[in-house]
XYZ file of C-alpha atoms in Angstrom:
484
model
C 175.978 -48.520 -5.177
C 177.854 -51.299 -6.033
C 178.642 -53.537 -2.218
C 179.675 -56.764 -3.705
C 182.013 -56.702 -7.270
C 181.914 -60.415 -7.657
C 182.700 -63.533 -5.350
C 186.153 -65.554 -5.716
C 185.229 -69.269 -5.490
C 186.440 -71.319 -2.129
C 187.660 -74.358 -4.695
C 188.742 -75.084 -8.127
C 187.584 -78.354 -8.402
C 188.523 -79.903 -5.525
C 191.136 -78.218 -4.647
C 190.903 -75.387 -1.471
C 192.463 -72.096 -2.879
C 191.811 -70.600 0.743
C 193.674 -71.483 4.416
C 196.384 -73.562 3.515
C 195.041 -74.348 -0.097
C 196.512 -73.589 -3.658
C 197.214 -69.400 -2.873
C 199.084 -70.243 -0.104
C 201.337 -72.391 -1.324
C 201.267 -70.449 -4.311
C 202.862 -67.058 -1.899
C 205.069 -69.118 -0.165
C 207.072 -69.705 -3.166
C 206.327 -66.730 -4.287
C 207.671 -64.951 -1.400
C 210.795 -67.001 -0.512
C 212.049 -66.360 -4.745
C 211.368 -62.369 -3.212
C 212.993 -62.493 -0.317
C 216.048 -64.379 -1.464
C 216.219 -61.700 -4.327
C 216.184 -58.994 -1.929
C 218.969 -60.360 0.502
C 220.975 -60.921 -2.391
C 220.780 -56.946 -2.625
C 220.514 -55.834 0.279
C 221.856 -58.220 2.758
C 220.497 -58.649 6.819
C 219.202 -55.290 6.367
C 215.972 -53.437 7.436
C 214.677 -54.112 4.096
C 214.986 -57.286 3.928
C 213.767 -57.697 7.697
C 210.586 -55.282 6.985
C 209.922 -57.575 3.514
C 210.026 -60.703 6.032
C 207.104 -59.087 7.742
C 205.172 -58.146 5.394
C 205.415 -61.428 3.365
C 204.622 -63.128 7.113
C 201.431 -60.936 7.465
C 200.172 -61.763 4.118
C 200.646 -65.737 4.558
C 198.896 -65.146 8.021
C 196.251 -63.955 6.441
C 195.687 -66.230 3.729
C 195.529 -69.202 6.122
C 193.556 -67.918 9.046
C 191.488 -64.572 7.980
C 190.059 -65.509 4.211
C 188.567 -69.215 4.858
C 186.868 -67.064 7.981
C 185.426 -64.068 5.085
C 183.796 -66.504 2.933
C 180.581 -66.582 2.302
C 177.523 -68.694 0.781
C 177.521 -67.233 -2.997
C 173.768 -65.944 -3.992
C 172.081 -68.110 -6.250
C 175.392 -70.641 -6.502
C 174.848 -74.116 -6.161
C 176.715 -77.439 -6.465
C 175.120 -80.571 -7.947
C 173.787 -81.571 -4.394
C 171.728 -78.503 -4.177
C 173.684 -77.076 -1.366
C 175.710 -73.214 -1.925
C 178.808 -72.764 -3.064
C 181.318 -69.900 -0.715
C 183.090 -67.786 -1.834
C 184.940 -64.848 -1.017
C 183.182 -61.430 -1.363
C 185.292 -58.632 -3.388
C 183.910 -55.899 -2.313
C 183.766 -52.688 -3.879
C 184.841 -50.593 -1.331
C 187.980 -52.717 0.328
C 188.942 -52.755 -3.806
C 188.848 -49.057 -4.381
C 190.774 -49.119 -1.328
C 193.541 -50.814 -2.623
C 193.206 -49.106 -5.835
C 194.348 -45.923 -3.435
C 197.063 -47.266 -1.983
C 198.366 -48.035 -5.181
C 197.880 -45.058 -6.590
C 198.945 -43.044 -3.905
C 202.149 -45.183 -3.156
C 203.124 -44.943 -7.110
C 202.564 -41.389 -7.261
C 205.054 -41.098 -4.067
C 207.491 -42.943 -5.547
C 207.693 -40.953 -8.796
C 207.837 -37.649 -6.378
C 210.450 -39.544 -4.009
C 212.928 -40.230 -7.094
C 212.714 -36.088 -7.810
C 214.110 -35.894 -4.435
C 216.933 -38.909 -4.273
C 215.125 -41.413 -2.190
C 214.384 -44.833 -3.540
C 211.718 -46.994 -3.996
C 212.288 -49.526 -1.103
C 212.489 -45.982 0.979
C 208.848 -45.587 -0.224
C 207.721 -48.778 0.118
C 209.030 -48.643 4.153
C 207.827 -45.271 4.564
C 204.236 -46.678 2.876
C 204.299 -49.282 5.543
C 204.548 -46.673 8.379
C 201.945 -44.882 6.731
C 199.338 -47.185 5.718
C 199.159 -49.330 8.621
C 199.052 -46.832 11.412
C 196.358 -45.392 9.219
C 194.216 -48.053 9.101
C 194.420 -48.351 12.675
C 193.880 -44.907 13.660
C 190.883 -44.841 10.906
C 189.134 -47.807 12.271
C 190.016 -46.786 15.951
C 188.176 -43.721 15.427
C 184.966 -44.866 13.803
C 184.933 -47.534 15.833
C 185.042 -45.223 19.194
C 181.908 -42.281 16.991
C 179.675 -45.336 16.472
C 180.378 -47.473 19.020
C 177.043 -46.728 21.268
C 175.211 -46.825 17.803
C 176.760 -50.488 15.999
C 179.481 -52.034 18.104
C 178.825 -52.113 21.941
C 175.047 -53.700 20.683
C 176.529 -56.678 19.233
C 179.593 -56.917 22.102
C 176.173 -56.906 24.109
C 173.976 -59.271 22.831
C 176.209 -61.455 20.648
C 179.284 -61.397 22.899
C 183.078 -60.879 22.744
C 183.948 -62.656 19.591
C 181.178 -61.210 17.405
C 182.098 -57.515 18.632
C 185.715 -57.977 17.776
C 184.467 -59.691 14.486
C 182.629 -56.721 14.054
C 185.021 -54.437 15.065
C 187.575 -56.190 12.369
C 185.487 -56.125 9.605
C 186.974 -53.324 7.967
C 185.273 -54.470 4.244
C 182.147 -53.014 4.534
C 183.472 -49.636 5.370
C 183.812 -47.738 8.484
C 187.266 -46.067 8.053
C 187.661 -42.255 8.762
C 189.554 -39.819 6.791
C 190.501 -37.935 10.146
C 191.397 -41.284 11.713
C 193.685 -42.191 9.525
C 195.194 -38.883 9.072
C 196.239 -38.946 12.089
C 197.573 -42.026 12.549
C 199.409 -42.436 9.463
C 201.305 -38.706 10.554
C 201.996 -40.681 13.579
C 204.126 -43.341 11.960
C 205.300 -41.171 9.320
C 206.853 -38.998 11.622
C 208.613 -42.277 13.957
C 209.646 -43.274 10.131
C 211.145 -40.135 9.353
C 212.771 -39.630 12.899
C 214.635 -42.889 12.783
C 215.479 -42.144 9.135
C 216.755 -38.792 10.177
C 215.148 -36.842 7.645
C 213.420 -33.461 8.000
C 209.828 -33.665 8.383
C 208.175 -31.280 6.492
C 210.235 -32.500 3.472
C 208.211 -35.990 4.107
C 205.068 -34.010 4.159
C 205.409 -31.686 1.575
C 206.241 -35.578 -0.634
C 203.138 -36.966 0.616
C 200.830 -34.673 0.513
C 199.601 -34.837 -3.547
C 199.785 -38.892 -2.340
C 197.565 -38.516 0.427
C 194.597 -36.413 -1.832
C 195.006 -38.906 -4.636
C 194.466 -42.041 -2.285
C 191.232 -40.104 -0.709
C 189.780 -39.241 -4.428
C 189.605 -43.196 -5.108
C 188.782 -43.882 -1.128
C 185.635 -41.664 -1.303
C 184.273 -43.569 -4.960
C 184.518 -46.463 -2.734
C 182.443 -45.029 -0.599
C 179.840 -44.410 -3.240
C 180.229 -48.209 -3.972
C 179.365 -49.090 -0.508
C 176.899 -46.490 0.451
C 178.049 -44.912 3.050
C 179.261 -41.377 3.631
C 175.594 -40.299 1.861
C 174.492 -36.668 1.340
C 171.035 -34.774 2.110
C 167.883 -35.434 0.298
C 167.955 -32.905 -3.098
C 166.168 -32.484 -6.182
C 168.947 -31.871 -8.226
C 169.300 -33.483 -11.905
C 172.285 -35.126 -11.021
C 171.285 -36.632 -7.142
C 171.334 -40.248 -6.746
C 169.427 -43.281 -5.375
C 170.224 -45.864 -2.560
C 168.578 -49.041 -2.890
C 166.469 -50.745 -0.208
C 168.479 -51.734 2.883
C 171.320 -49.029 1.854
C 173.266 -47.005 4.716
C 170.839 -44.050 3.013
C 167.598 -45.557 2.783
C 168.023 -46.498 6.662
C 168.317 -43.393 7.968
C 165.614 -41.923 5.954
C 163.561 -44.548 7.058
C 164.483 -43.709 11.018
C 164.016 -39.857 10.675
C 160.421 -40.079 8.991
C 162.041 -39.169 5.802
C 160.341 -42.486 4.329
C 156.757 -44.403 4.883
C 157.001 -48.076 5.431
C 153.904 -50.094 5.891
C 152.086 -46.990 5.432
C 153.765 -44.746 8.104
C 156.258 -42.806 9.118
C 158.175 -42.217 12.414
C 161.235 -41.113 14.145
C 162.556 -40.935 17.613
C 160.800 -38.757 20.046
C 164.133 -36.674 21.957
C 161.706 -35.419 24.836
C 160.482 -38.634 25.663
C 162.072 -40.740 28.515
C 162.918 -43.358 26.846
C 163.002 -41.983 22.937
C 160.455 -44.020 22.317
C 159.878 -43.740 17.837
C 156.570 -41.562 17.440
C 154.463 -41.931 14.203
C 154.614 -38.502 12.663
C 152.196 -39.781 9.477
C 149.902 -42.357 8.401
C 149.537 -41.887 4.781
C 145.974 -42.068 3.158
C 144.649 -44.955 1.666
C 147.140 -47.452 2.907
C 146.643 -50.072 5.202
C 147.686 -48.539 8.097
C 145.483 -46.151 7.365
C 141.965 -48.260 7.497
C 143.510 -49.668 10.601
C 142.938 -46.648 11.955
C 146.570 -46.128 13.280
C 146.906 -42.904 15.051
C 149.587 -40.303 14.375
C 151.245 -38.966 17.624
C 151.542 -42.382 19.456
C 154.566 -43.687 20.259
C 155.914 -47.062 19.479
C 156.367 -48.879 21.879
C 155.981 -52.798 20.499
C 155.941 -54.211 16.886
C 155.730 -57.934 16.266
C 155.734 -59.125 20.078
C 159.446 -57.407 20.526
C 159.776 -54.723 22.619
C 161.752 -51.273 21.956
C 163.407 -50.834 24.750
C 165.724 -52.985 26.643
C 167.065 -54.311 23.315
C 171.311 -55.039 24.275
C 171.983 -50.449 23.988
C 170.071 -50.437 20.135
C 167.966 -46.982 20.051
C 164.500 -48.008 20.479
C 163.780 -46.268 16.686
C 166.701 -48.964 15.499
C 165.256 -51.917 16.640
C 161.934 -50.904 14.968
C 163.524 -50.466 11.655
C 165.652 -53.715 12.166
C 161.854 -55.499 13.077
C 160.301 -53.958 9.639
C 162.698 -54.578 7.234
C 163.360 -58.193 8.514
C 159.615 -58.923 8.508
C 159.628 -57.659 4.955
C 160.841 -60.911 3.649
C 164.363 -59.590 1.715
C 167.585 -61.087 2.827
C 168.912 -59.381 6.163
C 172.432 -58.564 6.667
C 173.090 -57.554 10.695
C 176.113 -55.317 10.409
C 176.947 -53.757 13.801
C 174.058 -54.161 15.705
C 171.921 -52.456 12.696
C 169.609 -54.091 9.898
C 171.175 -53.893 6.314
C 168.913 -55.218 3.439
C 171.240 -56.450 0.526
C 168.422 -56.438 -1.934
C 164.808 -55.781 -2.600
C 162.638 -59.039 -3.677
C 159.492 -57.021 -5.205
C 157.110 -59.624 -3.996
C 155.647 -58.759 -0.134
C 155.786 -61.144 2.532
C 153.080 -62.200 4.690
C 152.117 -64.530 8.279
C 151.363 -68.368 7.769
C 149.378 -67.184 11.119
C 147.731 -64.392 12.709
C 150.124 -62.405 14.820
C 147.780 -61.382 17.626
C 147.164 -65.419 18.265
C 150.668 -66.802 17.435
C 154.377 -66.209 19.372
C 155.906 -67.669 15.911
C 157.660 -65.218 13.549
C 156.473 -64.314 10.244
C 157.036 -66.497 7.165
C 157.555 -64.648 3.636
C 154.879 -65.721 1.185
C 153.471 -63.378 -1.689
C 149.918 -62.039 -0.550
C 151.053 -59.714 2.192
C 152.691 -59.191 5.775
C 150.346 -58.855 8.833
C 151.769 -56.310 11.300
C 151.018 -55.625 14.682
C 151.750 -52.846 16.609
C 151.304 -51.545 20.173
C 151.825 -48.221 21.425
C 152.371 -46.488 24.886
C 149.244 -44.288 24.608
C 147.167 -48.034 24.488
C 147.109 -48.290 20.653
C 146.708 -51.673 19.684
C 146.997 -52.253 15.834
C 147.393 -55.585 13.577
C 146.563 -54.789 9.739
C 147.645 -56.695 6.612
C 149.951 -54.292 4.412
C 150.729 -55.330 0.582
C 153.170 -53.542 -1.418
C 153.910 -50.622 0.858
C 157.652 -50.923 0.670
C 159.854 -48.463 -0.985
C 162.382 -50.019 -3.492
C 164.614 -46.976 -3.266
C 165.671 -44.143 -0.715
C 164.752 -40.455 -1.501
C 167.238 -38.901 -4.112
C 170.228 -37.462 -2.161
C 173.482 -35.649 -3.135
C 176.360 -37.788 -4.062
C 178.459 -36.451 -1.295
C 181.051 -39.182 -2.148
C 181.720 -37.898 -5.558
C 181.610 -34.386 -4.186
C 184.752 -35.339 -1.939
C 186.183 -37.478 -4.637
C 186.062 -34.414 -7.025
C 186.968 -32.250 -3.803
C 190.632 -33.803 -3.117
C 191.544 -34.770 -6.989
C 190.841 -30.971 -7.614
C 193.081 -30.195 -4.025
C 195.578 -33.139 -5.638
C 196.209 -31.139 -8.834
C 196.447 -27.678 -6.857
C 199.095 -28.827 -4.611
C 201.004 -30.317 -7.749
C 200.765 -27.321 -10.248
C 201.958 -25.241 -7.222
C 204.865 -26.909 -6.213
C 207.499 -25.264 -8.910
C 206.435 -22.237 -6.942
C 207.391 -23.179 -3.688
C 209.709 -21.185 -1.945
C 210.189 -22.939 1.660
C 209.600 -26.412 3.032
C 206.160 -27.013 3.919
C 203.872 -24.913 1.751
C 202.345 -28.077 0.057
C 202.044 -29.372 3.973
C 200.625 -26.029 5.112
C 198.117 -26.040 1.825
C 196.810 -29.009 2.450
C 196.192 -28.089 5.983
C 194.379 -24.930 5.386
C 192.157 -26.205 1.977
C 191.084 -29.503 2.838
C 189.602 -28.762 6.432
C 187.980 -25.850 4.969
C 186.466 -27.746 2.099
C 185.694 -30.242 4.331
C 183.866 -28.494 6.941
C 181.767 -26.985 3.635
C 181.131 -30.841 2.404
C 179.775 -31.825 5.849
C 176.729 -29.152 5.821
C 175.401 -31.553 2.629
C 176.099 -34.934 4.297
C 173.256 -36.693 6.351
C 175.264 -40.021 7.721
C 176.026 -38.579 11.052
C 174.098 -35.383 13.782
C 176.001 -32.537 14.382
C 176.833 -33.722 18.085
C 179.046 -31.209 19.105
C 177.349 -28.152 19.105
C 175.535 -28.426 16.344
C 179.050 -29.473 14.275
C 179.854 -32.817 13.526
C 182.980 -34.354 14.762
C 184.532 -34.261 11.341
C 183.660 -30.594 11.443
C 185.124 -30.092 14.808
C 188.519 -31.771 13.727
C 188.503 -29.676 10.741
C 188.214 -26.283 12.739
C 191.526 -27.894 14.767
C 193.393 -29.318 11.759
C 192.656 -25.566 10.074
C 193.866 -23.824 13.156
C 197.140 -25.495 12.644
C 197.237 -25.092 9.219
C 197.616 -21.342 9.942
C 200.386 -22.160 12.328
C 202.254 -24.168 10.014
C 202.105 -20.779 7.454
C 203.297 -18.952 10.493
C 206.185 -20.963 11.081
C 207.675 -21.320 7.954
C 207.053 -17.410 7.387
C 209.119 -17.325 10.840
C 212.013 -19.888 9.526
C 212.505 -17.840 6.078
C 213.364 -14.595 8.444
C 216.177 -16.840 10.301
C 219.825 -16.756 9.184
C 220.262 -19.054 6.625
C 222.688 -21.516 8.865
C 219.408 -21.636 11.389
C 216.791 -22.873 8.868
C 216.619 -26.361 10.081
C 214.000 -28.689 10.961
């Protein structure tokens, strides 16, 4: 897990390179030596009216978006003792890129095979990738919005949802998603273009595998996407505050402060019951009962808490008291790091309202339950640095479509009809997919008992097997009938 690559500095010297600083200026001329190049080519065409766009965008974002990303640099100080910003490069938005450009350059190598130029690409990678991101975003945003979103629209209000919402860098696109809205604009693409559609798709789909085999590493990067707990030599480790680690620490997979819990589904109000208090802690000589239910920890209550699960809020309460730096994403506590050294009260929490300050002897917890439990002990130590070992479900998938990538290439000399690589890809990847999800632990099987991707996969699969029907249909037609 790799979140953060390295930070670009806010200013060289004095000089801003963000908003209208030095990079700005530096793509405005930059973009007006492009453009004039490409009228000179082209003329008033949609080329050069789609490059005027995408230039646009790009100088939009330089000057509004990237000043608003930056961020106070760990450990980075001027002379004055205050932080330096920077902007974060984060390992998954860079493997992202790293896709698109590897998916768009294999397209246009495959596009050239087939008479269509670059710049035909390049538009048709417009009205792939953006309607992708959208529809990616779109639907992670509507699977998790109960879970991360509509909590901070909630407590923190409009802005900070939408912020939240926007903040596509620390991951939270799905494959499905943007499937299906990058067919979307491929196929408005190809319909004003005239051209037949399953030729597009049988071009793109190699592309599309290839950009999801460097999409899922970033994945790995960022954490997310993690598999079940396993004991095999080559399972991994998410470090504290990890996508992985919180989970395990909300299902009772992993003892903090010396017990474990997870959310109670038959009671009312899914209140988190501890299912362990482990010997010898400190928990433990507080005589902290297993079976009660949480329903207080550090004066906050567990319910009522702006649409948060009451098990959420208890993990966000732990891991903030625990003295490591705290990053809210979406309503849910993210550690960035582990500090080693525990942190305790300046005061006793059953006499003070104040929060807990860090030092290094301990942290004083205190705890309340429905059953009348009423528990303060001092716990040292009793922090877990890592998550449990897990499968590397990212790499799986990663592996999964490169192998699917390389399938659909060695069998296109093969090909007899329009819309076998098209109809492959629809028939191997859900079915792979729906395999991959049985290992993954970063989202319930909701739907009866299947998980949405899982769902989608038994629908994109079912029309797999209609696309094989079809073109077995088309090669029975008279020749002057096979059309699209």
């Amino acid at each position: 897990m790799w979140r953060t690559l390295f930070y670009i500095p806010e200013r060289i010297g004095s000089v801003p390179l963000f908003g209208l600083g030095l990079l700005f200026w530096l793509w405005i001329a930059w973009s007006a030596f492009t453009l004039i190049w490409t009228l000179r080519r082209h003329g008033w065409t949609g080329e050069f009216w789609n490059a005027v766009v995408v230039h646009g965008l790009v100088a939009v974002l330089i000057a509004f978006l990237l000043p608003r990303l930056s961020v106070d640099i760990p450990g980075v100080y001027d002379g004055a003792g205050r932080p330096l910003r920077g902007l974060p490069v984060r390992g998954y938005g860079t493997m992202l890129l790293v896709a698109v450009l590897a998916s768009v350059g294999l397209a246009i190598v495959r596009a050239r095979k087939r008479g269509f130029s670059a710049d035909w690409v390049a538009n048709l990678a417009l009205w792939c990738i953006i309607p992708g991101i959208i529809g990616a975003r779109v639907f992670h945003v509507i699977e998790y919005w109960p879970v991360h979103y509509g909590p901070v629209w909630q407590t923190q209000g409009p802005a900070a949802g939408l912020a939240a919402v926007l903040n596509v860098t620390q991951g939270g696109l799905v494959v499905y998603g943007s499937l299906l809205g990058g067919l979307a604009g491929i196929a408005f693409y190809a319909w004003r273009q005239k051209v037949r559609l399953l030729l597009v798709f049988d071009l793109l789909a190699p592309c599309f595998l290839l950009g999801l085999a460097f999409g899922r590493i970033g994945c790995f990067l960022n954490g997310c996407c993690f598999g079940g707990v396993c004991e095999l030599p080559w399972s991994v480790q998410f470090p504290a505050g990890s996508f992985a680690y919180l989970s395990q620490l909300e299902h009772g997979q992993l003892a903090l402060y010396g017990i474990r819990f997870r959310e109670d589904p038959r009671d009312p109000d899914r209140l988190p019951v501890i299912v362990e208090v482990l010997p010898h802690s400190a928990a433990s000589r507080a005589d902290v009962k297993p079976g009660e239910h949480i329903a207080e920890v550090n004066g906050r209550r567990l319910t009522g808490s702006g649409g948060q699960s009451p098990v959420a809020v208890l993990v966000e309460e732990l891991v903030a008291n625990s003295g490591n730096p705290v990053l809210i994403e979406g309503g849910r506590g993210c550690v960035c790091t582990a500090t080693g050294a525990a942190p305790s009260f300046t005061q006793h929490p059953a006499t003070s309202g104040n929060r807990p300050r860090a030092s290094t002897e301990g942290v004083f917890l205190h705890i309340r339950t429905r059953e009348g439990g009423d528990y303060v002990w001092e716990s040292r130590n009793e922090i877990p640095a890592r998550s449990l070992y897990v499968h590397p479900s990212q790499l799986y998938s990663a592996v999964n479509a490169l192998i699917l990538c390389l399938f659909l290439l060695a069998y296109e000399p093969f090909a007899k009809s329009e819309g076998e690589l098209w109809a492959w890809l629809l028939t191997l990847y859900p079915l792979t997919r729906f395999i991959l999800e049985i290992i993954r632990a970063d989202e319930p099987g909701s739907y009866w008992g299947l998980t949405i991707a899982q769902v989608v996969s038994i629908i994109l699969f079912a029309l797999g097997l209609a696309t094989w029907l079809y073109i077995l249909w088309r090669r029975h037609l008279p020749a002057g009938e096979q059309t699209n």
